[in-house]
mmCIF file of C-alpha atoms and ligand atoms in Angstrom:
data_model
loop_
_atom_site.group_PDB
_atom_site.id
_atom_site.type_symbol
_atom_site.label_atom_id
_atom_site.label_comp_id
_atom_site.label_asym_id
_atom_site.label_seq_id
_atom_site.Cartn_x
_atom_site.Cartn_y
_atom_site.Cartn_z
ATOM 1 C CA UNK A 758 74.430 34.276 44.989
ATOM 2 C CA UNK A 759 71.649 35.208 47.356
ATOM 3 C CA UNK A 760 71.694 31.569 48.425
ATOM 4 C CA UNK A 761 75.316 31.705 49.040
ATOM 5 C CA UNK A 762 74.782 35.011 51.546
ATOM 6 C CA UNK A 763 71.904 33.103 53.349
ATOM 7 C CA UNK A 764 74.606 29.846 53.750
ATOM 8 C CA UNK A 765 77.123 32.221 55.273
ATOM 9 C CA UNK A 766 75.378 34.869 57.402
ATOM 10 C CA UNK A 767 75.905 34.584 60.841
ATOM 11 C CA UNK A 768 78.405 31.707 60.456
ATOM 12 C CA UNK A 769 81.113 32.116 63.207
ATOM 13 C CA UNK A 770 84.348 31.901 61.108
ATOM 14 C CA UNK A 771 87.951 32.061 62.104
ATOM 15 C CA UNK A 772 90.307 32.731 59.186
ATOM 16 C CA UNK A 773 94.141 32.415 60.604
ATOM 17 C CA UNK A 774 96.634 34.663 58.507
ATOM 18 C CA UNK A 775 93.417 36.502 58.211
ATOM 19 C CA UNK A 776 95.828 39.830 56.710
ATOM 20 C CA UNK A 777 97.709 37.957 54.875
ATOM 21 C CA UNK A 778 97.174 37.951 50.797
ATOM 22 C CA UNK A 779 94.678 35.197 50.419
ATOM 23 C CA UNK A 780 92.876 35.066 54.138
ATOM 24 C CA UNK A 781 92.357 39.244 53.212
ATOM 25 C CA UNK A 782 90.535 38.647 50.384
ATOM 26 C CA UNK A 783 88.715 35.562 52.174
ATOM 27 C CA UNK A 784 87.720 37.739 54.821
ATOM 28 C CA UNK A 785 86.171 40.291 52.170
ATOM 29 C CA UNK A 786 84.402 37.528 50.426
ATOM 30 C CA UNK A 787 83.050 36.209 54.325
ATOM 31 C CA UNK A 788 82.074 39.877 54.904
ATOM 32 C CA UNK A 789 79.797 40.317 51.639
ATOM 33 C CA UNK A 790 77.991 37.022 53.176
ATOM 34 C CA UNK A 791 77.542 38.543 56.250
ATOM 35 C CA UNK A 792 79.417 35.904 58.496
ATOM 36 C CA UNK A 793 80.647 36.594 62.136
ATOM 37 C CA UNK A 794 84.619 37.128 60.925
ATOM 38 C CA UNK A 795 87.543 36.237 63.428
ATOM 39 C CA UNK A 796 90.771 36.818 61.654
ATOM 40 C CA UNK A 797 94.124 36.245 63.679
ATOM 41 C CA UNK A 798 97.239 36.911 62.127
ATOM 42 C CA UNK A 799 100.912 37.630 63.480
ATOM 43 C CA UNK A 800 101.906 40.848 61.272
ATOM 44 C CA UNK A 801 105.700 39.285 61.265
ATOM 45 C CA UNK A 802 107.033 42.084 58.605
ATOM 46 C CA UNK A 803 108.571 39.483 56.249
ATOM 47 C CA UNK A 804 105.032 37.656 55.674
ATOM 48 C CA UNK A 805 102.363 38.532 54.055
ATOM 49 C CA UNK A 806 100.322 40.087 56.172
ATOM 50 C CA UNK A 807 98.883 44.069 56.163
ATOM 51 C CA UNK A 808 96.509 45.994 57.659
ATOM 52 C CA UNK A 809 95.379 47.484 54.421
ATOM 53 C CA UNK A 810 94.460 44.226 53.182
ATOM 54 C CA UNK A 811 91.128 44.981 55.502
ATOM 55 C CA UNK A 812 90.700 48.467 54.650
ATOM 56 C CA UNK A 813 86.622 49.347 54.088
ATOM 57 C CA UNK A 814 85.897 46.000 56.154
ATOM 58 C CA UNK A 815 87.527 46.571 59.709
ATOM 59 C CA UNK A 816 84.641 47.799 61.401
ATOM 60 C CA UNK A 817 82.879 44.547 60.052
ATOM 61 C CA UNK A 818 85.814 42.112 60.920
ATOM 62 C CA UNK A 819 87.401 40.878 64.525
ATOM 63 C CA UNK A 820 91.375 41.212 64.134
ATOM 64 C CA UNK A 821 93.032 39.454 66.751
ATOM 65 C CA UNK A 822 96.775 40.828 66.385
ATOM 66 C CA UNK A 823 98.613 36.904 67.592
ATOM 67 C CA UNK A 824 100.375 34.186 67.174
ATOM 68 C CA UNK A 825 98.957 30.594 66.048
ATOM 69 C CA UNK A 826 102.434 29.351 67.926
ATOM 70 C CA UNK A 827 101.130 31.244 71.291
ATOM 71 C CA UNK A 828 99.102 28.324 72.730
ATOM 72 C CA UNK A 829 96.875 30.005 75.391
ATOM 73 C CA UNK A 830 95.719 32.550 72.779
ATOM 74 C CA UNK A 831 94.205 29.634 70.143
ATOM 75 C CA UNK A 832 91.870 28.224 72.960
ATOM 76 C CA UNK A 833 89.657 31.627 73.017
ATOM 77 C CA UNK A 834 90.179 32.486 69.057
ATOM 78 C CA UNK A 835 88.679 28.692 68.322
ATOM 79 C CA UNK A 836 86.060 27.425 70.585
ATOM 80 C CA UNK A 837 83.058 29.303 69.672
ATOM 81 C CA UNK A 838 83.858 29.059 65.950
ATOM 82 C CA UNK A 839 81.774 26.600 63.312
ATOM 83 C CA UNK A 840 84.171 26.722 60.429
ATOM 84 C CA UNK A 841 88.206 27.833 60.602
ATOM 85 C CA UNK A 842 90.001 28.855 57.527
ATOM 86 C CA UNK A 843 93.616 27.987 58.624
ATOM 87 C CA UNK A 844 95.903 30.027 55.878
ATOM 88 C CA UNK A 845 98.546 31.026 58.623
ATOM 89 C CA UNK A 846 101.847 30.118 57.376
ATOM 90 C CA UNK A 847 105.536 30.573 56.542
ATOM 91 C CA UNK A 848 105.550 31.058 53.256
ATOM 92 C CA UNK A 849 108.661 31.640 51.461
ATOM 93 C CA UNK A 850 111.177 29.077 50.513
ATOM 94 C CA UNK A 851 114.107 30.391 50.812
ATOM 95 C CA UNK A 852 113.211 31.795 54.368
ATOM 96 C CA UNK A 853 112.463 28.043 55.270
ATOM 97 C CA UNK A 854 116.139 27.039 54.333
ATOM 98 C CA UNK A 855 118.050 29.502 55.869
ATOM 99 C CA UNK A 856 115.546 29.298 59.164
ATOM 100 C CA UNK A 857 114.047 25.836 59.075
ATOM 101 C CA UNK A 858 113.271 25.788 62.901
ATOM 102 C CA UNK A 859 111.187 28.695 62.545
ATOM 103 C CA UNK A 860 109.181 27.358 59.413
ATOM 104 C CA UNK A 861 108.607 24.124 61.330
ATOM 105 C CA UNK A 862 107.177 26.057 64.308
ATOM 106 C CA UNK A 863 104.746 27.686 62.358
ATOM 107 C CA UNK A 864 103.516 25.226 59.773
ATOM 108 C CA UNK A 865 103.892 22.459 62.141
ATOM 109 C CA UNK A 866 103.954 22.750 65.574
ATOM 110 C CA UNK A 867 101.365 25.125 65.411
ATOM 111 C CA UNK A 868 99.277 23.559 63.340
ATOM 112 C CA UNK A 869 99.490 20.287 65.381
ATOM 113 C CA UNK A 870 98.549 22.298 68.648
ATOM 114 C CA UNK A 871 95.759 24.498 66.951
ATOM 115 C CA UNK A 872 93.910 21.008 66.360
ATOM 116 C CA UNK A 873 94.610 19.818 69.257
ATOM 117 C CA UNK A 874 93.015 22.859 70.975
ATOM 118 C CA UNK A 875 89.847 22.003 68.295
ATOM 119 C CA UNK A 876 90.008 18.385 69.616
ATOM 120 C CA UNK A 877 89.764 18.769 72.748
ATOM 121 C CA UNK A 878 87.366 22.525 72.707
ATOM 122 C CA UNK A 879 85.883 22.259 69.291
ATOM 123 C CA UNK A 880 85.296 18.764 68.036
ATOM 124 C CA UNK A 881 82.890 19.787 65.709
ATOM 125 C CA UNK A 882 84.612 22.493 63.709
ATOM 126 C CA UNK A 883 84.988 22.421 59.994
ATOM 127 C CA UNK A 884 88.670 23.389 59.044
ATOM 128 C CA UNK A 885 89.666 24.134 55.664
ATOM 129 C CA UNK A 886 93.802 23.844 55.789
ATOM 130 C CA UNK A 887 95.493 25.927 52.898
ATOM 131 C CA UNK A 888 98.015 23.371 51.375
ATOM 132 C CA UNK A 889 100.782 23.741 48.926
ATOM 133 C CA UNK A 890 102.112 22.358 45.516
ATOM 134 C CA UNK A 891 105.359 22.336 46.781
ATOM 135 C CA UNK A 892 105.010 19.141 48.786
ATOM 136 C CA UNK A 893 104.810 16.851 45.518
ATOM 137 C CA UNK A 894 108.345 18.139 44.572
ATOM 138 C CA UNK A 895 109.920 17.974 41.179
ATOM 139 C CA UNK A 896 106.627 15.990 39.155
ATOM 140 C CA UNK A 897 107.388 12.773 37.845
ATOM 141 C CA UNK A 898 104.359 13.097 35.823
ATOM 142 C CA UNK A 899 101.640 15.844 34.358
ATOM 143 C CA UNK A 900 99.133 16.991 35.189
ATOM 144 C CA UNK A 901 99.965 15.913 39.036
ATOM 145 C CA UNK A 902 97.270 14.357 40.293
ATOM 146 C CA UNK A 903 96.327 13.759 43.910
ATOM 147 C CA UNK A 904 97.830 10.116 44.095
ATOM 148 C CA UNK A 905 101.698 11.359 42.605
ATOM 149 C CA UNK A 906 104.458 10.655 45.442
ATOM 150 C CA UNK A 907 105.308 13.374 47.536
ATOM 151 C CA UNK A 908 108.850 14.247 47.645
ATOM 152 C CA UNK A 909 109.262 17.881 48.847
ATOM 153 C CA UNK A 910 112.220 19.968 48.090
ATOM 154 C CA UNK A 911 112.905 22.087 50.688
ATOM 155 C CA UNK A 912 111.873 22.635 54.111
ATOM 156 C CA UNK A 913 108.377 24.163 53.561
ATOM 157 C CA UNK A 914 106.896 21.681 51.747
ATOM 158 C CA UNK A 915 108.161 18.828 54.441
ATOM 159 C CA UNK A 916 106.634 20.733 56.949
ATOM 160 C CA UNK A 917 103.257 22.310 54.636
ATOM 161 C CA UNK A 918 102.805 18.104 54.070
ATOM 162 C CA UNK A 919 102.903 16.945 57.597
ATOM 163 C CA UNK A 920 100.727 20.097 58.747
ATOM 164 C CA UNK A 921 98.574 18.850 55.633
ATOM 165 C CA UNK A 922 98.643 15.201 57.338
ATOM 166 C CA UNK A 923 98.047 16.514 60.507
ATOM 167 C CA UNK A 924 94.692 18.009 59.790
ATOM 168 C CA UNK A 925 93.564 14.510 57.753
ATOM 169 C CA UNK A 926 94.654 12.528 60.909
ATOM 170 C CA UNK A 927 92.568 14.854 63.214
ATOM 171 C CA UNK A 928 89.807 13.954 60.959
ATOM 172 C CA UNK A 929 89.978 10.167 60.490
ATOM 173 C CA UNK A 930 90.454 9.572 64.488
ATOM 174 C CA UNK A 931 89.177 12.204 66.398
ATOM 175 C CA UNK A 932 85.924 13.027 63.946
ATOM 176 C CA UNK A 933 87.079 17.153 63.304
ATOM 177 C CA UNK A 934 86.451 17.971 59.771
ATOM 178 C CA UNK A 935 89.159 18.591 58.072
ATOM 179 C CA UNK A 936 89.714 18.700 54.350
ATOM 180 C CA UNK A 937 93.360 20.188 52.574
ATOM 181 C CA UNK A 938 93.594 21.744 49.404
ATOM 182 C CA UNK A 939 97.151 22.272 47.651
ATOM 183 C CA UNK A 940 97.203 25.358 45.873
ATOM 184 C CA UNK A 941 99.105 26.427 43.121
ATOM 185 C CA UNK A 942 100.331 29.626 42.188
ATOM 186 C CA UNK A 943 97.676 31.765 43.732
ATOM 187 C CA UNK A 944 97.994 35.423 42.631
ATOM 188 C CA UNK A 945 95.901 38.349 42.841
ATOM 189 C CA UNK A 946 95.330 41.813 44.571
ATOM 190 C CA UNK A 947 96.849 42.135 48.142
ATOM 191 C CA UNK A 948 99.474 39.873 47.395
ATOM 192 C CA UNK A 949 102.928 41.015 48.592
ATOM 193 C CA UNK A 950 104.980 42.369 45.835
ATOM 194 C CA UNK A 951 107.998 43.825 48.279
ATOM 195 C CA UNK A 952 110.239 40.976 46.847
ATOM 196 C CA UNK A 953 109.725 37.155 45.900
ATOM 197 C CA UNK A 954 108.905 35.925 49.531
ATOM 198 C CA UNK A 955 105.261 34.989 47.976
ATOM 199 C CA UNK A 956 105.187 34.911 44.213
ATOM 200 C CA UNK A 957 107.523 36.103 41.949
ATOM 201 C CA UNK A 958 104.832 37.602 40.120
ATOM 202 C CA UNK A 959 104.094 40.077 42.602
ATOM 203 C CA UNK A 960 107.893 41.034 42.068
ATOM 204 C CA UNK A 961 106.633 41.048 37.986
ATOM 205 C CA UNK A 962 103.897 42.875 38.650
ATOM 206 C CA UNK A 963 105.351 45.622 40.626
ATOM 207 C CA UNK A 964 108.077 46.029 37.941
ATOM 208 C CA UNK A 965 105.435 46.509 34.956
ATOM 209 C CA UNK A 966 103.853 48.978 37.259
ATOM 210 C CA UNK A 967 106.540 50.968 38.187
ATOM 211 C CA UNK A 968 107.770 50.845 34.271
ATOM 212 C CA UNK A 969 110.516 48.993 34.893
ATOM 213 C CA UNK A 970 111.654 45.682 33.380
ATOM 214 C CA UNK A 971 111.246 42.560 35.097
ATOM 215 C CA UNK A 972 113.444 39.479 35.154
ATOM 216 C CA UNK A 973 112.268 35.991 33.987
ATOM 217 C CA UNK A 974 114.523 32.686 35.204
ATOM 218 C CA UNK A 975 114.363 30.022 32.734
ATOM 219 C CA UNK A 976 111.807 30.856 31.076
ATOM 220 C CA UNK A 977 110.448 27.305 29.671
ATOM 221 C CA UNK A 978 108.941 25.995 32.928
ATOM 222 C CA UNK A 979 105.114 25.154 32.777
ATOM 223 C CA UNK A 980 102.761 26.279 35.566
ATOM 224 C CA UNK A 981 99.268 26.709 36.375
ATOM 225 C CA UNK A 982 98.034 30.006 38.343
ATOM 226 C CA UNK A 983 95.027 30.488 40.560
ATOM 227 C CA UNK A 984 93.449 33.867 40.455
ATOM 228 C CA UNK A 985 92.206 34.690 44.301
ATOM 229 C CA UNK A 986 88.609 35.096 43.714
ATOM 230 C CA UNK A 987 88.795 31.185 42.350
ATOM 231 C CA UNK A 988 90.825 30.381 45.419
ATOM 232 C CA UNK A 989 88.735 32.165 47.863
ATOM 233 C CA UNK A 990 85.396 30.635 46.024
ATOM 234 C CA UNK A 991 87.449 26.797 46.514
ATOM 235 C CA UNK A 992 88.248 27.806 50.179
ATOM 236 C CA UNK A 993 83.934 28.217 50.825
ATOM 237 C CA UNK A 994 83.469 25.434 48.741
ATOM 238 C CA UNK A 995 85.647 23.250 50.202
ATOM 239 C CA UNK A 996 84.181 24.619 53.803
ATOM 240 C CA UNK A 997 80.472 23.667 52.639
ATOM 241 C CA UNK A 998 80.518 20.202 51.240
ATOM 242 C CA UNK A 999 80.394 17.095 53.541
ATOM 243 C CA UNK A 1000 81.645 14.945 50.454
ATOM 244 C CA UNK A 1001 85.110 16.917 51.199
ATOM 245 C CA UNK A 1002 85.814 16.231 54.814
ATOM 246 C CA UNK A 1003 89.003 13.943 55.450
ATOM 247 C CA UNK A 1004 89.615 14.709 51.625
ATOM 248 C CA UNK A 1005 93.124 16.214 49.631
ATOM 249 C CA UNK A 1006 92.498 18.226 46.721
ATOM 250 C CA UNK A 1007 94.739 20.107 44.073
ATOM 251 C CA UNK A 1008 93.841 23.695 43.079
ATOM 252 C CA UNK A 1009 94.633 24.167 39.537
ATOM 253 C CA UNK A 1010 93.941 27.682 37.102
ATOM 254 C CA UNK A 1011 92.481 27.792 34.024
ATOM 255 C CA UNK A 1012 95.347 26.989 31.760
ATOM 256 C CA UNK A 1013 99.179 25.770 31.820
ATOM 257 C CA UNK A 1014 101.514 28.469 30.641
ATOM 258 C CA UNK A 1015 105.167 28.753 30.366
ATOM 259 C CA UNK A 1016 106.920 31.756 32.282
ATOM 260 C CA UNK A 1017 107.787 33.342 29.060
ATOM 261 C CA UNK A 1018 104.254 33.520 27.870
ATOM 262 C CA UNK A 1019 103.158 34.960 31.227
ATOM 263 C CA UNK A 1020 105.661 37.709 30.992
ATOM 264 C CA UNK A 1021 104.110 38.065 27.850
ATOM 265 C CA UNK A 1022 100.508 38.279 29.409
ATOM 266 C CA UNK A 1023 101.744 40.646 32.197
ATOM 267 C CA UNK A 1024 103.119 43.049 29.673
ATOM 268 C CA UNK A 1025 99.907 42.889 27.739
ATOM 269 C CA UNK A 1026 97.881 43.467 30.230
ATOM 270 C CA UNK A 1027 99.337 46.099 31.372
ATOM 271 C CA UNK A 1028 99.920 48.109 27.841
ATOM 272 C CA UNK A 1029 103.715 48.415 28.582
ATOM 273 C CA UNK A 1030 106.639 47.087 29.877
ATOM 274 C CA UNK A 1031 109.846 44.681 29.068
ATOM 275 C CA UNK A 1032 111.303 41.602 30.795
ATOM 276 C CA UNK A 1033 114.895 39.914 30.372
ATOM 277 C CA UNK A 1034 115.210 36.312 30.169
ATOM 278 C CA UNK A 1035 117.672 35.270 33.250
ATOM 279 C CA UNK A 1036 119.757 32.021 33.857
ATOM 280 C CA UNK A 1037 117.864 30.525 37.452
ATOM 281 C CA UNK A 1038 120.268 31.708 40.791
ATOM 282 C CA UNK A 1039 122.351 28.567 41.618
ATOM 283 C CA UNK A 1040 120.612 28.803 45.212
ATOM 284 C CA UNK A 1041 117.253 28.830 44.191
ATOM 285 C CA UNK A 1042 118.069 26.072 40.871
ATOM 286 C CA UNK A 1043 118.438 23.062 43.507
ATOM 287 C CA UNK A 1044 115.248 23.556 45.030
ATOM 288 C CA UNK A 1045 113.209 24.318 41.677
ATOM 289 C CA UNK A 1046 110.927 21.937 41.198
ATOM 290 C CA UNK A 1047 110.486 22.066 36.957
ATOM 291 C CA UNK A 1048 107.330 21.645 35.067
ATOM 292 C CA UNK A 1049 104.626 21.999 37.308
ATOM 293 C CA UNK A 1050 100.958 21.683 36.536
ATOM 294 C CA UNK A 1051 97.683 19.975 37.979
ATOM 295 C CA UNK A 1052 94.698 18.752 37.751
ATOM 296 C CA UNK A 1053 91.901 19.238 39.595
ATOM 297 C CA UNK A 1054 89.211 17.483 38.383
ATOM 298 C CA UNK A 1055 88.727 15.815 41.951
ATOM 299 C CA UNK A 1056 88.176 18.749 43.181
ATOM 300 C CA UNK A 1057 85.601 19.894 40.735
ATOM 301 C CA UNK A 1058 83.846 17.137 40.575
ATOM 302 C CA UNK A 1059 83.367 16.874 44.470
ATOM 303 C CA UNK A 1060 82.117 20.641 44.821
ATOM 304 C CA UNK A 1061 81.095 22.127 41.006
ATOM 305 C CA UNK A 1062 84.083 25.000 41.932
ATOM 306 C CA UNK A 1063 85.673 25.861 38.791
ATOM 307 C CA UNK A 1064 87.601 28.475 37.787
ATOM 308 C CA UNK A 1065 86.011 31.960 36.790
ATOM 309 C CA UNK A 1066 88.653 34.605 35.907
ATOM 310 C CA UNK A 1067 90.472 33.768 32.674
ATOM 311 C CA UNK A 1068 94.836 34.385 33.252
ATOM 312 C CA UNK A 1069 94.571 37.463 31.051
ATOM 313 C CA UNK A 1070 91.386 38.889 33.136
ATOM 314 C CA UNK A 1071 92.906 38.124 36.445
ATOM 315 C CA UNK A 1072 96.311 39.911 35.320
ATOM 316 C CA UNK A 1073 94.463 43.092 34.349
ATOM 317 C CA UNK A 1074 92.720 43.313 37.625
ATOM 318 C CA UNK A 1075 96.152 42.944 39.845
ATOM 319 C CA UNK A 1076 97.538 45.199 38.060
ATOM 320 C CA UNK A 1077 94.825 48.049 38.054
ATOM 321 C CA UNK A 1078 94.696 47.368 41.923
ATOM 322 C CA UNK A 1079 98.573 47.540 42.883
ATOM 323 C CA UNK A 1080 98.249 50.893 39.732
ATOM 324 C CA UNK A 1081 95.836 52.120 42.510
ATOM 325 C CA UNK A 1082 97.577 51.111 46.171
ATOM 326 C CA UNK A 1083 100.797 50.397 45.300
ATOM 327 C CA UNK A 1084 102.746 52.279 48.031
ATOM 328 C CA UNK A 1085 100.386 50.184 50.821
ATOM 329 C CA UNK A 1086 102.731 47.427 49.878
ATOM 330 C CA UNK A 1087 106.158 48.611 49.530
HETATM 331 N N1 NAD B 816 99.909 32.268 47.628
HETATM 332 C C1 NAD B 816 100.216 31.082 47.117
HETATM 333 O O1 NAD B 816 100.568 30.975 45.941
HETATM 334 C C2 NAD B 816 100.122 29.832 47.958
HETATM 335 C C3 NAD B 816 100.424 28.605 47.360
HETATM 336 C C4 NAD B 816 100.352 27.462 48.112
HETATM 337 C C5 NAD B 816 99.969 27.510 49.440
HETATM 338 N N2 NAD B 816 99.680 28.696 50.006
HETATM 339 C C6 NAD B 816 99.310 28.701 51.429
HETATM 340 O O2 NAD B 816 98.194 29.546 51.649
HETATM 341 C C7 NAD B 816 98.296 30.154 52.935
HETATM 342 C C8 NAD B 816 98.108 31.651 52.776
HETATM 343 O O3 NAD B 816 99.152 32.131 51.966
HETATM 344 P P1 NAD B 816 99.216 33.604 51.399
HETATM 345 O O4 NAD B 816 99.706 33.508 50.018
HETATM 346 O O5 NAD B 816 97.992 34.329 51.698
HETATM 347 O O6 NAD B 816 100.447 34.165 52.247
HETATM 348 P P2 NAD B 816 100.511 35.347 53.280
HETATM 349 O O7 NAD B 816 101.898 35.394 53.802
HETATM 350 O O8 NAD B 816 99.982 36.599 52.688
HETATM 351 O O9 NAD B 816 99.515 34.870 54.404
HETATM 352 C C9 NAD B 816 99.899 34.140 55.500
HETATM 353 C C10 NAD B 816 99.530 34.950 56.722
HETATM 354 O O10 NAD B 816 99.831 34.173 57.874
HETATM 355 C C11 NAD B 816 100.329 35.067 58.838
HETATM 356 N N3 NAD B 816 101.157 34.309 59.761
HETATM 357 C C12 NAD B 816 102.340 33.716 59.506
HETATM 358 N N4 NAD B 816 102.805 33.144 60.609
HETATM 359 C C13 NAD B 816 101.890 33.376 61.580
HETATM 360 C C14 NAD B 816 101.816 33.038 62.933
HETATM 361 N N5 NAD B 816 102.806 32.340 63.506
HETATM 362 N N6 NAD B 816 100.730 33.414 63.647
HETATM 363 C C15 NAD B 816 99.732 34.137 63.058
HETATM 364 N N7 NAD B 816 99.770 34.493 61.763
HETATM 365 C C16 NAD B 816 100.833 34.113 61.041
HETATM 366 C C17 NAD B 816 101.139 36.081 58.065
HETATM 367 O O11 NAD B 816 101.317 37.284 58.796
HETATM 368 C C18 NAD B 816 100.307 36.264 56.827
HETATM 369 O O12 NAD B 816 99.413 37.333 56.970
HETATM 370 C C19 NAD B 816 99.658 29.780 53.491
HETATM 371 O O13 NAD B 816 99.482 28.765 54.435
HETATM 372 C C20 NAD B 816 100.411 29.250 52.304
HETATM 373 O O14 NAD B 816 101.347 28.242 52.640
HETATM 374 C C21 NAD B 816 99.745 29.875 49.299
#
């Protein structure tokens, strides 16, 4: 651990989407390092970013209240930075179908002119580009591996895989470091739990902690789930080891589960609660993508990351934290 601190003290970092869910608790993790902390992030009310996500660590963090599409802005958040966490992104899937143009600004264009400002004022930065699952579509095989065909389903994960591609292009001709990892269900405190733009197990969560029952579609499906802390300690891996740069990764959890069995957990872990199994909304059916599940042993195997928090752990902890700040994120 002390080791770890030493690696990241004084390290100029800029985390885009820095209040949203994941880049929060990034930050947080940055902070207890003591790195130099940048974060930029839009606030658009239907993402997921939030000014409490920083509470106890704002006078210790920049917060640069912008866009990643407003070009002139990127220039002075980037060129004096040694590593950038780039997490800013439409999220939602549904939002990307009924406003496509919009998703593709964000997690395209702007990712295609934020390296571009690196190329051409940062050459040597280090960017870590949060990735998705979505891009491999419906899985012709399990666990999906690195090499399966991708075959999105909607309009996020075309444009989440050619912002992916972007960043590994930028690295194989213009010598930036990039490396992409595709995460997976990432859940955790600080996640929104308003409604199912993120995760529907914020929208789980928020149920069992209001004592209310929740509603599970299908039921069957397999997934894997990433617990933040695991995702946050990938993110630094992935932003210390050479042996990543120019590399794809999957993100996995620490077990496959089906839906049914996490209601189960999330009821469990939170000593109450019910859940009614639901027939999947016809809109949201045709861009389902099934099964899902990964591996990552690439991934470990390149950086020794592995997964700390077991499901049931990680569960309890979300929900003692949204039992605790719950109204921050309605
Ligand atoms: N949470 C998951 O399960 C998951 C899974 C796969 C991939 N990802 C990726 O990880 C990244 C972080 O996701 P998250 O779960 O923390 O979501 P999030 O919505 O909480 O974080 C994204 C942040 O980006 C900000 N943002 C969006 N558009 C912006 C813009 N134009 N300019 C500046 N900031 C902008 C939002 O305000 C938000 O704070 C995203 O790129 C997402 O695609 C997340």
């Amino acid at each position: 651990m002390e080791q770890l601190e030493k690696a990241w003290a004084g390290r100029r970092v800029l985390v885009t989407g820095g209040l949203g869910f994941i880049g929060s608790n990034l930050a947080r993790a940055l902070v207890e390092r003591s790195a130099d902390v940048v974060l930029v992030d839009s606030l658009i009310p239907e993402y997921g970013g939030n000014l409490f996500n920083v509470a106890g660590i704002e006078d210790r963090v920049r917060v640069n209240i912008s866009d990643v599409r407003d070009p002139h802005s990127l220039r002075h958040l980037v060129q004096d930075r040694e590593v950038i966490f780039n997490l800013a992104g439409q999220t939602s899937h549904m939002d990307s179908m009924a406003d496509p143009v919009t998703d593709l600004e964000i997690n395209c264009v702007a990712q295609l002119r934020l390296l571009e400002v690196c190329r051409h004022h940062n050459p040597g930065v280090k960017i870590v580009f949060a990735s998705t699952r979505q891009i491999y579509g419906k899985p012709d095989y399990l666990p999906v591996d690195e090499k399966h065909l991708l075959r999105p389903t909607d309009v996020n994960g075309i444009n989440k895989m050619a912002g992916e591609w972007y960043h590994i292009l930028y690295n194989n001709v213009y010598g930036l470091r990039s490396t992409a990892l595709r995460l997976t269900n990432t859940f955790g405190p600080r996640m929104r739990v308003k409604d199912a733009r993120q995760t529907f197990l914020g929208v789980w969560i928020r149920a069992a902690v209001e004592g209310r029952a929740f509603e599970v579609w299908g039921g069957e499906q397999l997934r894997d789930f990433t617990y933040v802390d695991d995702c946050v300690d990938a993110l630094l891996a992935a932003a210390d080891a050479k042996a990543v740069d120019g590399g794809i990764f999957n993100l996995g959890g620490d077990r496959v589960i089906s839906l049914k069995d996490l209601a189960d957990l999330v009821v469990a872990a939170n000593g109450s609660g019910s859940y009614a199994i639901k027939s999947f909304p016809p809109e949201r059916k045709k861009i389902d993508i099934g099964d899902y599940y990964a591996t990552d042993a690439k991934f470990r195997q390149a950086t020794g990351w592995r997964p700390r928090v077991p499901l049931d752990e990680a569960l309890r902890r979300s929900i003692a934290f949204y039992r605790e700040n719950l109204p921050h994120y309605l």
